[in-house]
């Protein structure tokens, strides 16, 4: 495969998975830039995605335990408190789980972009953002 074909392939691949960075390209060879950006983007795929979300079922169980204890302390039926606590815990667990997933995804993308930025700076490029 000739060198120009390789550069076209690298350009297509890197344009699909690049981080949102702005580089001052004054005096920069475009082929070297594309190659370096591709390599830095490949390095950013090593960032590990974290999963800190809890299960909605676990939240329901916690809610049931807290509701049961609270109702029993107040002098009511622990069973009624458990039912109400489980319902509330399940609802909160679903909402919390969605928020945690969105936060994890945003953190993952930010870490990948930071890896690309650091890599490009280490290769001598002036990253403006």
C-alpha positions as CSV (number, residue, x, y, z in Angstrom):
1,X,0.0,0.0,0.0
2,X,1.5,3.3,-1.0
3,X,2.0,6.2,1.5
4,X,-0.7,8.5,0.1
5,X,-3.3,5.7,0.4
6,X,-2.2,5.1,4.0
7,X,-2.6,8.8,4.8
8,X,-6.2,8.8,3.3
9,X,-7.1,5.8,5.4
10,X,-5.7,7.4,8.6
11,X,-7.5,10.6,7.8
12,X,-10.8,8.8,7.5
13,X,-10.3,6.7,10.6
14,X,-9.0,9.6,12.7
15,X,-11.9,11.9,11.6
16,X,-14.4,9.5,13.1
17,X,-12.9,9.1,16.5
18,X,-10.9,12.2,17.2
19,X,-11.3,14.3,20.3
20,X,-12.5,17.8,20.1
21,X,-9.2,19.6,20.1
22,X,-8.0,22.8,18.4
23,X,-4.4,22.7,17.2
24,X,-2.4,25.6,15.8
25,X,-1.2,24.1,12.6
26,X,1.3,27.0,11.7
27,X,4.3,25.3,10.2
28,X,2.9,21.8,10.7
29,X,3.2,19.1,8.0
30,X,-0.4,17.9,7.4
31,X,0.7,14.3,7.0
32,X,2.6,14.2,10.2
33,X,-0.3,15.9,12.0
34,X,-2.8,13.3,10.8
35,X,-0.5,10.4,11.7
36,X,0.2,11.8,15.2
37,X,-3.5,12.6,15.8
38,X,-4.4,9.0,14.8
39,X,-1.8,7.6,17.1
40,X,-2.9,9.8,20.0
41,X,-6.6,8.9,19.4
42,X,-5.6,5.2,19.4
43,X,-3.9,5.7,22.8
44,X,-7.0,7.3,24.1
45,X,-8.9,4.1,23.6
46,X,-7.0,2.6,26.5
47,X,-9.0,4.8,28.9
48,X,-11.0,2.5,31.1
49,X,-14.7,3.1,31.4
50,X,-15.9,3.2,35.0
51,X,-19.3,1.9,36.1
52,X,-20.3,3.4,39.4
53,X,-24.0,3.0,39.0
54,X,-26.0,1.0,41.5
55,X,-28.9,-1.3,40.7
56,X,-32.4,-0.1,41.1
57,X,-33.2,-3.4,42.9
58,X,-30.5,-2.7,45.5
59,X,-32.0,0.8,46.0
60,X,-35.5,-0.7,46.4
61,X,-34.1,-3.1,49.1
62,X,-32.4,-0.3,50.9
63,X,-35.6,1.8,50.7
64,X,-37.7,-1.1,52.0
65,X,-35.3,-1.6,55.0
66,X,-35.3,2.1,55.8
67,X,-39.1,2.4,55.3
68,X,-39.8,-0.6,57.5
69,X,-37.5,0.7,60.3
70,X,-38.9,4.2,60.1
71,X,-42.5,3.0,60.2
72,X,-41.9,0.6,63.0
73,X,-40.2,3.3,65.1
74,X,-43.1,5.6,64.5
75,X,-45.4,2.9,65.8
76,X,-46.9,1.7,62.5
77,X,-46.8,-1.5,60.6
78,X,-43.3,-2.4,59.4
79,X,-44.8,-4.1,56.4
80,X,-46.5,-1.0,55.1
81,X,-43.3,1.0,55.6
82,X,-41.4,-1.6,53.7
83,X,-43.8,-1.4,50.8
84,X,-43.7,2.3,50.7
85,X,-39.9,2.4,51.2
86,X,-39.3,-0.2,48.4
87,X,-41.5,1.8,46.0
88,X,-39.7,5.1,46.8
89,X,-36.3,3.3,46.8
90,X,-37.0,1.8,43.4
91,X,-37.9,5.1,41.9
92,X,-34.9,6.8,43.3
93,X,-32.7,3.9,42.2
94,X,-33.9,4.2,38.6
95,X,-33.3,8.0,38.6
96,X,-30.0,7.7,40.3
97,X,-28.8,5.0,38.0
98,X,-29.6,7.0,34.8
99,X,-27.8,10.1,36.3
100,X,-24.7,7.9,37.2
101,X,-24.5,6.5,33.7
102,X,-24.6,9.9,32.1
103,X,-22.0,11.2,34.5
104,X,-19.8,8.1,33.8
105,X,-20.1,8.7,30.0
106,X,-19.2,12.3,30.3
107,X,-16.2,11.6,32.5
108,X,-15.1,8.8,30.1
109,X,-15.2,11.2,27.1
110,X,-13.4,14.0,29.0
111,X,-10.6,11.6,30.0
112,X,-10.2,10.4,26.4
113,X,-10.0,14.0,25.2
114,X,-7.5,14.8,27.9
115,X,-5.3,11.9,26.7
116,X,-5.4,13.1,23.1
117,X,-4.6,16.7,24.2
118,X,-1.7,15.6,26.4
119,X,-0.3,13.3,23.7
120,X,-0.4,16.0,21.0
121,X,1.3,18.5,23.3
122,X,4.0,15.9,24.1
123,X,4.6,15.6,20.4
124,X,5.2,19.3,20.1
125,X,1.9,20.6,18.9
126,X,0.3,23.8,20.3
127,X,-3.2,22.8,21.6
128,X,-5.3,25.8,22.0
129,X,-8.2,24.4,24.1
